[in-house]
Tab-separated table of C-alpha atoms and ligand atoms in Angstrom:
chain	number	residue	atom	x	y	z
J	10	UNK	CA	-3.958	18.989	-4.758
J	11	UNK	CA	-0.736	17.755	-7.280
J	12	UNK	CA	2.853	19.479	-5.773
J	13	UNK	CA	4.112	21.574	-8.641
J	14	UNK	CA	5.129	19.399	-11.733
J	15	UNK	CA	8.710	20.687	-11.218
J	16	UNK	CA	9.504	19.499	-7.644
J	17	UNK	CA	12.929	17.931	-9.057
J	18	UNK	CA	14.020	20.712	-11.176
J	19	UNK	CA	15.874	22.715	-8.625
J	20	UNK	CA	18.219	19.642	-8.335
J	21	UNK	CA	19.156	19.281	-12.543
J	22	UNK	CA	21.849	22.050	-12.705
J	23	UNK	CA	24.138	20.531	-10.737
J	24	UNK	CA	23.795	17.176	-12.053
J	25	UNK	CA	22.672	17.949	-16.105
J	26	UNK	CA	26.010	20.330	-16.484
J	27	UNK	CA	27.797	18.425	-19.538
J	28	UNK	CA	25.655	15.697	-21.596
J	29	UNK	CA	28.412	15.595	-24.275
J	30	UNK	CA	29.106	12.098	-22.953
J	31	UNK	CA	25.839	10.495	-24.307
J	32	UNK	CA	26.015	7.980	-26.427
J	33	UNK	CA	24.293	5.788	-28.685
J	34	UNK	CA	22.652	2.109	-27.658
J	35	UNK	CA	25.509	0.296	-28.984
J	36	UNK	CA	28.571	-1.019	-27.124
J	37	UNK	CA	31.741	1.015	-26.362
J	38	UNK	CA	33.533	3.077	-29.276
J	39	UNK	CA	36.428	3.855	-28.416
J	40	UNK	CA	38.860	2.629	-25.319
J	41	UNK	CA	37.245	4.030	-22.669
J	42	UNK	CA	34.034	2.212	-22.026
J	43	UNK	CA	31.138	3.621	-21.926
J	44	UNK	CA	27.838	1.166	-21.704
J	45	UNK	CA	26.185	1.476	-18.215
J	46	UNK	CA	27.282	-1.855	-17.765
J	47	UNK	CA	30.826	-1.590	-18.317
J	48	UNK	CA	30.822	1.666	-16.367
J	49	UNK	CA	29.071	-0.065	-13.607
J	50	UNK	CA	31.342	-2.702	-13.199
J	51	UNK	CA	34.347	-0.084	-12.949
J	52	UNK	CA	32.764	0.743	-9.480
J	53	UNK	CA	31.669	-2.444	-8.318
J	54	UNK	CA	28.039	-1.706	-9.014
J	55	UNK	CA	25.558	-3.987	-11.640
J	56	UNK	CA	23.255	-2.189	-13.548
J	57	UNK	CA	20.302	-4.130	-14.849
J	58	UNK	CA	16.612	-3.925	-16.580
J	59	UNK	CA	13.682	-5.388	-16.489
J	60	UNK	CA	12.540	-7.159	-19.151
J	61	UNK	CA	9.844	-7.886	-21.746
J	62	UNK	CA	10.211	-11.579	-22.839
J	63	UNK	CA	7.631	-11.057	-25.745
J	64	UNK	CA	9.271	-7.740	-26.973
J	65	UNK	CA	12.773	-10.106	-26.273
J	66	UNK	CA	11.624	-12.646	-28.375
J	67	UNK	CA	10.647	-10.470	-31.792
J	68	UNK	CA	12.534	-7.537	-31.642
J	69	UNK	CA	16.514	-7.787	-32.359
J	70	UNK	CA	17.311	-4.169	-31.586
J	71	UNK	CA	15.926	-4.907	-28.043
J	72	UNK	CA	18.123	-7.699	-27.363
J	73	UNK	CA	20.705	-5.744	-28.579
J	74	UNK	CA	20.145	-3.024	-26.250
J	75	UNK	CA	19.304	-5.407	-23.550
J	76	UNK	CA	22.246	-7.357	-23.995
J	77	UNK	CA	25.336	-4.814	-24.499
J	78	UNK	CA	23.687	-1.796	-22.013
J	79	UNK	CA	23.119	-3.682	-18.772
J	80	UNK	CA	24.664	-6.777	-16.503
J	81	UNK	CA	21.379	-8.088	-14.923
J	82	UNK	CA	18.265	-8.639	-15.899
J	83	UNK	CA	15.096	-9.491	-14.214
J	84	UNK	CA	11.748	-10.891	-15.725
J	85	UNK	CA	9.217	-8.336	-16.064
J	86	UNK	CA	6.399	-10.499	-15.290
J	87	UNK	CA	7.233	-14.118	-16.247
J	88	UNK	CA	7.706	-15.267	-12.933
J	89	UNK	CA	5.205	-14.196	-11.577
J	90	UNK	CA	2.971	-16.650	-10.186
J	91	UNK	CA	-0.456	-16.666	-12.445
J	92	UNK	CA	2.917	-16.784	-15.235
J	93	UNK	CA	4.500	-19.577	-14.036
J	94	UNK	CA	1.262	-21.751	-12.548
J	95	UNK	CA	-1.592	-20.751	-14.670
J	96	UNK	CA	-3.124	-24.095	-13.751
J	97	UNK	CA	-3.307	-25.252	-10.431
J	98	UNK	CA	-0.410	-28.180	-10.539
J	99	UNK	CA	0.703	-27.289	-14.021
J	100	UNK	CA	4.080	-25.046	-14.518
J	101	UNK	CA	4.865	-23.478	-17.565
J	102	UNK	CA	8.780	-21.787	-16.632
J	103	UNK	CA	9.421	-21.555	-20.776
J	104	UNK	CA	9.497	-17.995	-21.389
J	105	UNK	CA	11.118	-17.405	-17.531
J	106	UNK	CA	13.519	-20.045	-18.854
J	107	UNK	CA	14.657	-18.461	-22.095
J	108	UNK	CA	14.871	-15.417	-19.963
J	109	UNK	CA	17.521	-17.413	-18.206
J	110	UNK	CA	19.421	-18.759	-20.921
J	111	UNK	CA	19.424	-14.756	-22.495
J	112	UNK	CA	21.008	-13.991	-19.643
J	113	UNK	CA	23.878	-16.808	-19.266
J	114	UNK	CA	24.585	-16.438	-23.251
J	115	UNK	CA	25.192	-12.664	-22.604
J	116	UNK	CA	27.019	-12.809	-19.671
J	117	UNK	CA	23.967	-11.527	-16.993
J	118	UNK	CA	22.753	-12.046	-13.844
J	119	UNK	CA	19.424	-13.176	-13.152
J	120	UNK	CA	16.961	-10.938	-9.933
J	121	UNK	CA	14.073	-13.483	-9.428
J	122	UNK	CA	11.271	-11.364	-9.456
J	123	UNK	CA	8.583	-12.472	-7.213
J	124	UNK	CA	7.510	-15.332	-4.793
J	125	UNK	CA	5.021	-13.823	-2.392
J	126	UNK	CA	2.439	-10.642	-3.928
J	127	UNK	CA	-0.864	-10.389	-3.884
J	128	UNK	CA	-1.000	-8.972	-7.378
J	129	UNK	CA	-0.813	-11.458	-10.295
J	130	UNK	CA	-2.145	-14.002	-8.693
J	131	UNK	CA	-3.478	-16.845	-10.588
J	132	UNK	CA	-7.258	-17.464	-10.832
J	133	UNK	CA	-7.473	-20.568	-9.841
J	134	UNK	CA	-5.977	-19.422	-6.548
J	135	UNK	CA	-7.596	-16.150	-6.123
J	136	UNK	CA	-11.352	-17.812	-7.343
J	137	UNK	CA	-10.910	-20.899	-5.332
J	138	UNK	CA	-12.096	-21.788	-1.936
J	139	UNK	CA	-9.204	-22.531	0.469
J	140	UNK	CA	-8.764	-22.636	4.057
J	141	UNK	CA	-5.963	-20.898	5.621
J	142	UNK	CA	-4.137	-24.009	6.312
J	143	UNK	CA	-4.189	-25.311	2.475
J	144	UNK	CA	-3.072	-21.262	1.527
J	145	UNK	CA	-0.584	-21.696	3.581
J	146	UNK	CA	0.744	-25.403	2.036
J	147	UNK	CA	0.300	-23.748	-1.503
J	148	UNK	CA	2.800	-20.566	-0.917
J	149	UNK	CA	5.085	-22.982	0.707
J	150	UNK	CA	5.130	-25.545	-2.315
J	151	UNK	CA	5.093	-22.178	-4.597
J	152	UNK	CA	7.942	-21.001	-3.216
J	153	UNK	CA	9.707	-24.399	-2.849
J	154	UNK	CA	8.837	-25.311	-6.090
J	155	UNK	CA	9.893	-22.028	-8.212
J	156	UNK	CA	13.308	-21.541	-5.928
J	157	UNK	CA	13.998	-25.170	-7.199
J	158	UNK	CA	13.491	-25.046	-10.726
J	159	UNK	CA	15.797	-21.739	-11.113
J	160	UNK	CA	18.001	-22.947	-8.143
J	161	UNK	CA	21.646	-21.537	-9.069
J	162	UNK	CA	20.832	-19.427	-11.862
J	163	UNK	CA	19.354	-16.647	-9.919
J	164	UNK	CA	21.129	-13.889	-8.011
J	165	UNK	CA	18.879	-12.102	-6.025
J	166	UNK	CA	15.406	-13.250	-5.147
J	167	UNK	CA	12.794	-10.573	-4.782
J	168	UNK	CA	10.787	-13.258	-1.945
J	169	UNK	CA	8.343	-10.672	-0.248
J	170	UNK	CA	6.875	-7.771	-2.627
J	171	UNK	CA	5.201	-4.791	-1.479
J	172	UNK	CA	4.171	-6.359	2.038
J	173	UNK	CA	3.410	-2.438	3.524
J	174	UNK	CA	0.781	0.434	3.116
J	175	UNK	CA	2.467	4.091	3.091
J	176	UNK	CA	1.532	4.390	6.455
J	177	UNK	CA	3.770	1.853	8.003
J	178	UNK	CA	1.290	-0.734	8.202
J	179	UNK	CA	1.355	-4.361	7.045
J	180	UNK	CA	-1.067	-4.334	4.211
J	181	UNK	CA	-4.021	-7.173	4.163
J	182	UNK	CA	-2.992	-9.356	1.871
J	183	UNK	CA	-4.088	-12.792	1.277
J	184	UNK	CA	-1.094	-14.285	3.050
J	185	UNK	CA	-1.523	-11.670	6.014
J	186	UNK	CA	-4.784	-13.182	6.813
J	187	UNK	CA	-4.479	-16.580	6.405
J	188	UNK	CA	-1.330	-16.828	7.730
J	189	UNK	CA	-0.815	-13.804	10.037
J	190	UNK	CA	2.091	-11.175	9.904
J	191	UNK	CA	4.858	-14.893	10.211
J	192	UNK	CA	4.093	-15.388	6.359
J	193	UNK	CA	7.116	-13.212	5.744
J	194	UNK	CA	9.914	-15.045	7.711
J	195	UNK	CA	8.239	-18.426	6.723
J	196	UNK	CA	8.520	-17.117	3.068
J	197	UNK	CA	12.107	-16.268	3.460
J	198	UNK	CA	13.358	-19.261	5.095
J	199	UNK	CA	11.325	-21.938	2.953
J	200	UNK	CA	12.768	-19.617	0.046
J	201	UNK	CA	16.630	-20.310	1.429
J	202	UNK	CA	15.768	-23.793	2.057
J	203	UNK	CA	15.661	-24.323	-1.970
J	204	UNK	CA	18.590	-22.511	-2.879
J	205	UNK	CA	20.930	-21.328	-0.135
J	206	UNK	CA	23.033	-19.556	-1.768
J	207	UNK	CA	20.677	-17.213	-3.750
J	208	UNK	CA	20.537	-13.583	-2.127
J	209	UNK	CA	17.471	-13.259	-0.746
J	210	UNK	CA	15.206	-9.518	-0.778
J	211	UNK	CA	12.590	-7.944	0.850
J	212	UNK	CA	10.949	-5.604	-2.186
J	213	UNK	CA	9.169	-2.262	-1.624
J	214	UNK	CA	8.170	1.090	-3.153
J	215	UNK	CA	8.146	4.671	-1.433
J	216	UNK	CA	10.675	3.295	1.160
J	217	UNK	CA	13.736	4.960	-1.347
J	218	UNK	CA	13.962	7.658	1.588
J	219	UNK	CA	13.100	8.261	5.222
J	220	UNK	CA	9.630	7.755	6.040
J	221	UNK	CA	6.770	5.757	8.034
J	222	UNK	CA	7.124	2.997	5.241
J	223	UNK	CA	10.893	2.426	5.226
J	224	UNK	CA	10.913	2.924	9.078
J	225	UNK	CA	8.084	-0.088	9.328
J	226	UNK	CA	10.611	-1.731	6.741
J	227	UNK	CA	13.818	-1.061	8.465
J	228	UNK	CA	11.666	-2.308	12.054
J	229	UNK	CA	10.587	-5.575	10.385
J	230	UNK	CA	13.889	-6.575	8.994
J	231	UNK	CA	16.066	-5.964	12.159
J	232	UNK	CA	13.363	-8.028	13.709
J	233	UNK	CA	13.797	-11.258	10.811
J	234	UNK	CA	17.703	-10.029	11.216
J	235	UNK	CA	17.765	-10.745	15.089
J	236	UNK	CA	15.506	-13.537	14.907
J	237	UNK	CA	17.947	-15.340	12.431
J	238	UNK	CA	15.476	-15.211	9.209
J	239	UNK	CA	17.707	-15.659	6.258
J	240	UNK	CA	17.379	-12.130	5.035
J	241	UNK	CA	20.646	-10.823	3.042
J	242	UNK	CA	19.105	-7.455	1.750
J	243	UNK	CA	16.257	-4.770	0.869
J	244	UNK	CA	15.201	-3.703	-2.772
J	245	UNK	CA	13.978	0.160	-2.902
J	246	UNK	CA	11.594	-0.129	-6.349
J	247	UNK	CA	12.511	3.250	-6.925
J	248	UNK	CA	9.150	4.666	-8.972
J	249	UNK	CA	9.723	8.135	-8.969
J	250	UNK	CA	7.913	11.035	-10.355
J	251	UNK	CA	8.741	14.448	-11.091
J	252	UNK	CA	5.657	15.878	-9.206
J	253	UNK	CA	6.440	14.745	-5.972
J	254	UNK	CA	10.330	15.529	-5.990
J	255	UNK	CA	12.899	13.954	-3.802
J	256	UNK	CA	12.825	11.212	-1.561
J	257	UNK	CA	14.354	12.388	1.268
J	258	UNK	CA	17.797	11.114	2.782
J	259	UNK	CA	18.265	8.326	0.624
J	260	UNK	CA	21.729	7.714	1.577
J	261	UNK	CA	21.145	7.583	5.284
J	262	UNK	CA	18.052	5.042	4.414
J	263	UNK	CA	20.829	2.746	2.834
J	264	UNK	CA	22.941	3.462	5.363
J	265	UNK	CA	20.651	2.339	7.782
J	266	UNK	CA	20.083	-0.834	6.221
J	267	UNK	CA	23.877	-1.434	5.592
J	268	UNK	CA	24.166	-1.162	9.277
J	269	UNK	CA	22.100	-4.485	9.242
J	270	UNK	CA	24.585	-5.908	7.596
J	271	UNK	CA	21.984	-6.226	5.095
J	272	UNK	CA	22.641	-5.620	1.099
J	273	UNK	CA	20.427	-2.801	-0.749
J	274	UNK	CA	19.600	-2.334	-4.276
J	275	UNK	CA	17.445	0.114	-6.624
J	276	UNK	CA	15.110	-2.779	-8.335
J	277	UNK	CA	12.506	-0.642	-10.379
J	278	UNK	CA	13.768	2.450	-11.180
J	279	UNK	CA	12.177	4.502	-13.387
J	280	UNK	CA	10.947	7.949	-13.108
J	281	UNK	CA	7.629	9.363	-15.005
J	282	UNK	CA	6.386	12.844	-15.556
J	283	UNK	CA	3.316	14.327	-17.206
J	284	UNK	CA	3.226	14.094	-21.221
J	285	UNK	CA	3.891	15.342	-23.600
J	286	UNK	CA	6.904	16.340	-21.973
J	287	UNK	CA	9.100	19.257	-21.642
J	288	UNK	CA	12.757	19.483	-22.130
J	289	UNK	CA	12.455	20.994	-18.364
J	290	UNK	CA	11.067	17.211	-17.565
J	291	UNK	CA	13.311	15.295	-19.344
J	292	UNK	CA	16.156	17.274	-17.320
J	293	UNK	CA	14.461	16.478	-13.602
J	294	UNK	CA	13.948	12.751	-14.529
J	295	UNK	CA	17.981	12.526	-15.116
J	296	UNK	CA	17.750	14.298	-11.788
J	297	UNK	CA	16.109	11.591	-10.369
J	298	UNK	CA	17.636	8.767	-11.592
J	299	UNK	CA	20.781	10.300	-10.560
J	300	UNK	CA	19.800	10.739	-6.772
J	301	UNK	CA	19.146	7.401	-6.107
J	302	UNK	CA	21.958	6.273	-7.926
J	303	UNK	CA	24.547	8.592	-6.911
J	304	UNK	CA	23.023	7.320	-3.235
J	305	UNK	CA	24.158	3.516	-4.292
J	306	UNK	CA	27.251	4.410	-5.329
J	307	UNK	CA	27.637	5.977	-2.009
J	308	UNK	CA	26.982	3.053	-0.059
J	309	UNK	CA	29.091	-0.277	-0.604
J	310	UNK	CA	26.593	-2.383	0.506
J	311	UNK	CA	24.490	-1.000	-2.621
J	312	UNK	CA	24.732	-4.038	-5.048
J	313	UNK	CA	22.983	-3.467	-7.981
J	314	UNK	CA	20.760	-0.728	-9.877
J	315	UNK	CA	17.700	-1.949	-11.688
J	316	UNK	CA	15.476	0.110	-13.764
J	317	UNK	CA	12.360	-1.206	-14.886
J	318	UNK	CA	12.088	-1.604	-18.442
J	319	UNK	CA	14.935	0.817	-20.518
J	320	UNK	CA	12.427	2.074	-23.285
J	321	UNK	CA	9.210	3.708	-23.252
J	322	UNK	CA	7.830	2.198	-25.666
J	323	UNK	CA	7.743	-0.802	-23.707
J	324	UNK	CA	7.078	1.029	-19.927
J	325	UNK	CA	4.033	0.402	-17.704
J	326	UNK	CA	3.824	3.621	-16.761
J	327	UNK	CA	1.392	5.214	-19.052
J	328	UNK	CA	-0.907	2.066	-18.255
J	329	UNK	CA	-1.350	2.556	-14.910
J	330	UNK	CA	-0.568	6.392	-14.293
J	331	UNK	CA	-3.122	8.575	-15.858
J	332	UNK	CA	-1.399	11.133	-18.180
J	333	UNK	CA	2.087	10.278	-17.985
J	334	UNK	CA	4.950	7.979	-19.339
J	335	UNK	CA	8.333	9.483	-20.460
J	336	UNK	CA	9.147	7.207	-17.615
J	337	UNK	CA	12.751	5.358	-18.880
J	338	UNK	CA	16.363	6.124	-20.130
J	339	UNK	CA	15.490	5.750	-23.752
J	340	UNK	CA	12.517	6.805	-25.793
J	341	UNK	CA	9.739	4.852	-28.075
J	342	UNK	CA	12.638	4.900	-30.659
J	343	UNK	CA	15.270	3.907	-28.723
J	344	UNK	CA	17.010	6.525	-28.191
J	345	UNK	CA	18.884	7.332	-25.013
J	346	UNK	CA	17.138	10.933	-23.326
J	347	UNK	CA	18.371	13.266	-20.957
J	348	UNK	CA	18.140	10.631	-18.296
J	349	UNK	CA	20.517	8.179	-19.937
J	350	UNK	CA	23.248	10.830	-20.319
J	351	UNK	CA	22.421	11.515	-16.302
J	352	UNK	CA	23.023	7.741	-15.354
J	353	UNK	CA	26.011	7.549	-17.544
J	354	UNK	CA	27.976	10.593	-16.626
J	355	UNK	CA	27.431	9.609	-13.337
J	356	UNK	CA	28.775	6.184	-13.154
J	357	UNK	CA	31.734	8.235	-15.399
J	358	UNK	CA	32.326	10.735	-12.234
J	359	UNK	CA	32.083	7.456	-9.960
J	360	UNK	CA	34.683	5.844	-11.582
J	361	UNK	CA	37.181	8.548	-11.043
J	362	UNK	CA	36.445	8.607	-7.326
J	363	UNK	CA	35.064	5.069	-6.032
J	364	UNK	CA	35.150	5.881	-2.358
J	365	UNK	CA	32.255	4.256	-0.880
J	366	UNK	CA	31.086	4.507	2.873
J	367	UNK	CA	31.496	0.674	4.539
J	368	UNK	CA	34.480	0.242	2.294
J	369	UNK	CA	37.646	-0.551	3.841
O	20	XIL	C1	4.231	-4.447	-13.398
O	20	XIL	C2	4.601	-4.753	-14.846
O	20	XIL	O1	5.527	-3.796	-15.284
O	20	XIL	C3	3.367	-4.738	-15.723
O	20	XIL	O2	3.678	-5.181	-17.034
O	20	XIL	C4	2.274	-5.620	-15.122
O	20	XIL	O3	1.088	-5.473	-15.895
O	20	XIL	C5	1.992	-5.252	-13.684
O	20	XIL	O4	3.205	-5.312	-12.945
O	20	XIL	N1	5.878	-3.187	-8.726
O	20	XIL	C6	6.359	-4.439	-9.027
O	20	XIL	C7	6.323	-4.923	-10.428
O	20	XIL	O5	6.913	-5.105	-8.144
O	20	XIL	O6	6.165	-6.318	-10.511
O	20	XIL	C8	5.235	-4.237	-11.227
O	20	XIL	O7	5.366	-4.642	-12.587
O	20	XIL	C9	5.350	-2.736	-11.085
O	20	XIL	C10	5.187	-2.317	-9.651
């Protein structure tokens, strides 16, 4: 049975009280900044996107957007591997590339986004006939191979993506059974033998608050922490949606991974309701944007907040979620929503008052 559509609603008064701040997709107007990127870097914190390299390639308004609105950006699905290696031996890194160069020309940071999935696989890999010794000899030169090519141009590497069920378990993957549950330390250190000084992740979704996924999570990496893994933080996808409300205890889930001494970041954020939507809906998904981030501003180990995709027009969502969309900060005409305003008066609160716990 679906939780009432309105789970986050009882959170939007506090947090919706003025949107007179909103403003349009341009850069600042007047002295006092007020792009999500030039707010976010008044707290210390990066605000980024995902990104469409087709869409970036034909459509100026988008790169305009994408350019003045955010400080990182990470490749939608360009590097992914059946992206990057759509025949066995044969890399194509152009569009990842120009994704790259966007980036340096605008004054961006790259997230590398991702070495080891089972998704997006390429067909020659998924359709061939390996054994588990040659699987393992292709993620290696995968990962030694892609880490290389983008080797000082990429901030944060997302290296292991989605590695858990909900119920804390490891999910069977291809890696999990040919290699066994070591795949993801081997992945991280063959990853930080390319590029040592890239920051490298562990990726998830539904481990935003306290539950059996981010405890299996939290388990794993103080194992990979204790064991010496080169590990520097965890990425919380962030997919919400308004029927399901709140995660719960977000902060203390950072918290807990700060106490790691592990980094933490919000890598997919976007949060989708039922459509058409209501002006009630387009209140609770500010709501939610605004939990997790108000969590990362929190926490000073929170580096960077990443939604996925700024306009819905462009959003996955309403591919792969039956009946909804309504998902990002700006709609099909790219206009910022309720949500925007959210995100931005938020960052404009946090910059009055940038206390954040593990600060000294
Ligand atoms: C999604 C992209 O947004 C889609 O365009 C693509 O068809 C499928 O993948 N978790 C992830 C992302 O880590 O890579 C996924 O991106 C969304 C869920």
């Amino acid at each position: 049975m679906r939780l009432p559509r309105l789970a986050l609603a009882g959170v939007v008064a506090a947090t919706m009280a003025v949107t007179g701040v909103m403003a349009s997709g341009g850069g600042a107007t007047g002295a006092q900044p007020s792009t999500l990127k030039d707010l976010g870097s008044q707290v210390g914190l990066r605000i980024g996107t995902a990104v469409n390299t087709d869409v970036l390639s034909t459509d100026a308004a988008y790169r305009s957007i994408t350019a003045t609105q955010f400080s990182t950006v990470t490749p939608e699905n360009v590097m992914k591997w059946d992206a990057v290696e759509p025949t066995q031996g044969t890399y194509n890194w152009t569009a990842a590339d120009q994704l790259v160069a966007f980036a340096k020309a605008n004054g961006q940071k790259v997230r590398g986004h991702t070495l080891v999935w089972e998704s997006q696989l390429p067909a020659w890999l998924t359709s061939g006939t390996f054994t588990n010794d040659q699987l393992k000899a292709l993620l290696h030169k995968h990962i030694t191979d892609e880490v290389t090519h983008f080797k000082g141009n990429i901030w944060q590497w997302d290296v292991v993506n989605e590695a858990f069920n909900d119920d804390g378990t490891l999910r069977d993957t291809p890696w999990l059974r040919a290699i066994g549950p070591d795949y993801i330390a081997d992945a991280f250190r063959w990853a930080h033998e390319a590029d040592p000084k890239a920051l490298l992740f562990y990726n998830d979704y539904n481990i935003e608050g306290m539950g059996p996924k981010s405890d299996a999570v939290y388990a794993l990496l103080s194992k990979l922490k204790a064991q010496g893994v080169p590990i520097d933080g965890v990425g919380l996808q962030g997919h919400l949606d308004t029927q399901y409300g709140l995660p719960s205890d977000i902060t203390g889930n950072l918290l807990r991974f700060a106490s790691l001494h592990l980094y933490s970041a919000f890598t997919e954020a976007d949060v989708r309701t039922f459509v058409p939507v209501t002006g009630a809906e387009l209140l609770a998904e500010g709501a939610g944007y605004n939990a997790m981030l108000q969590s990362c501003l929190q926490v000073a180990r929170c580096i960077s907040f990443t939604v996925w995709g700024w306009s819905d027009k462009w959003s996955w969502v309403p591919r792969v979620f039956t009946g909804e969309g309504s998902a990002d900060l700006y709609d099909e005409n790219y206009q910022p929503k309720e949500a925007y305003a959210a995100v931005q008066q938020t960052l404009q609160l946090a910059g009055g008052a940038p206390y954040r716990y593990g600060q000294s």
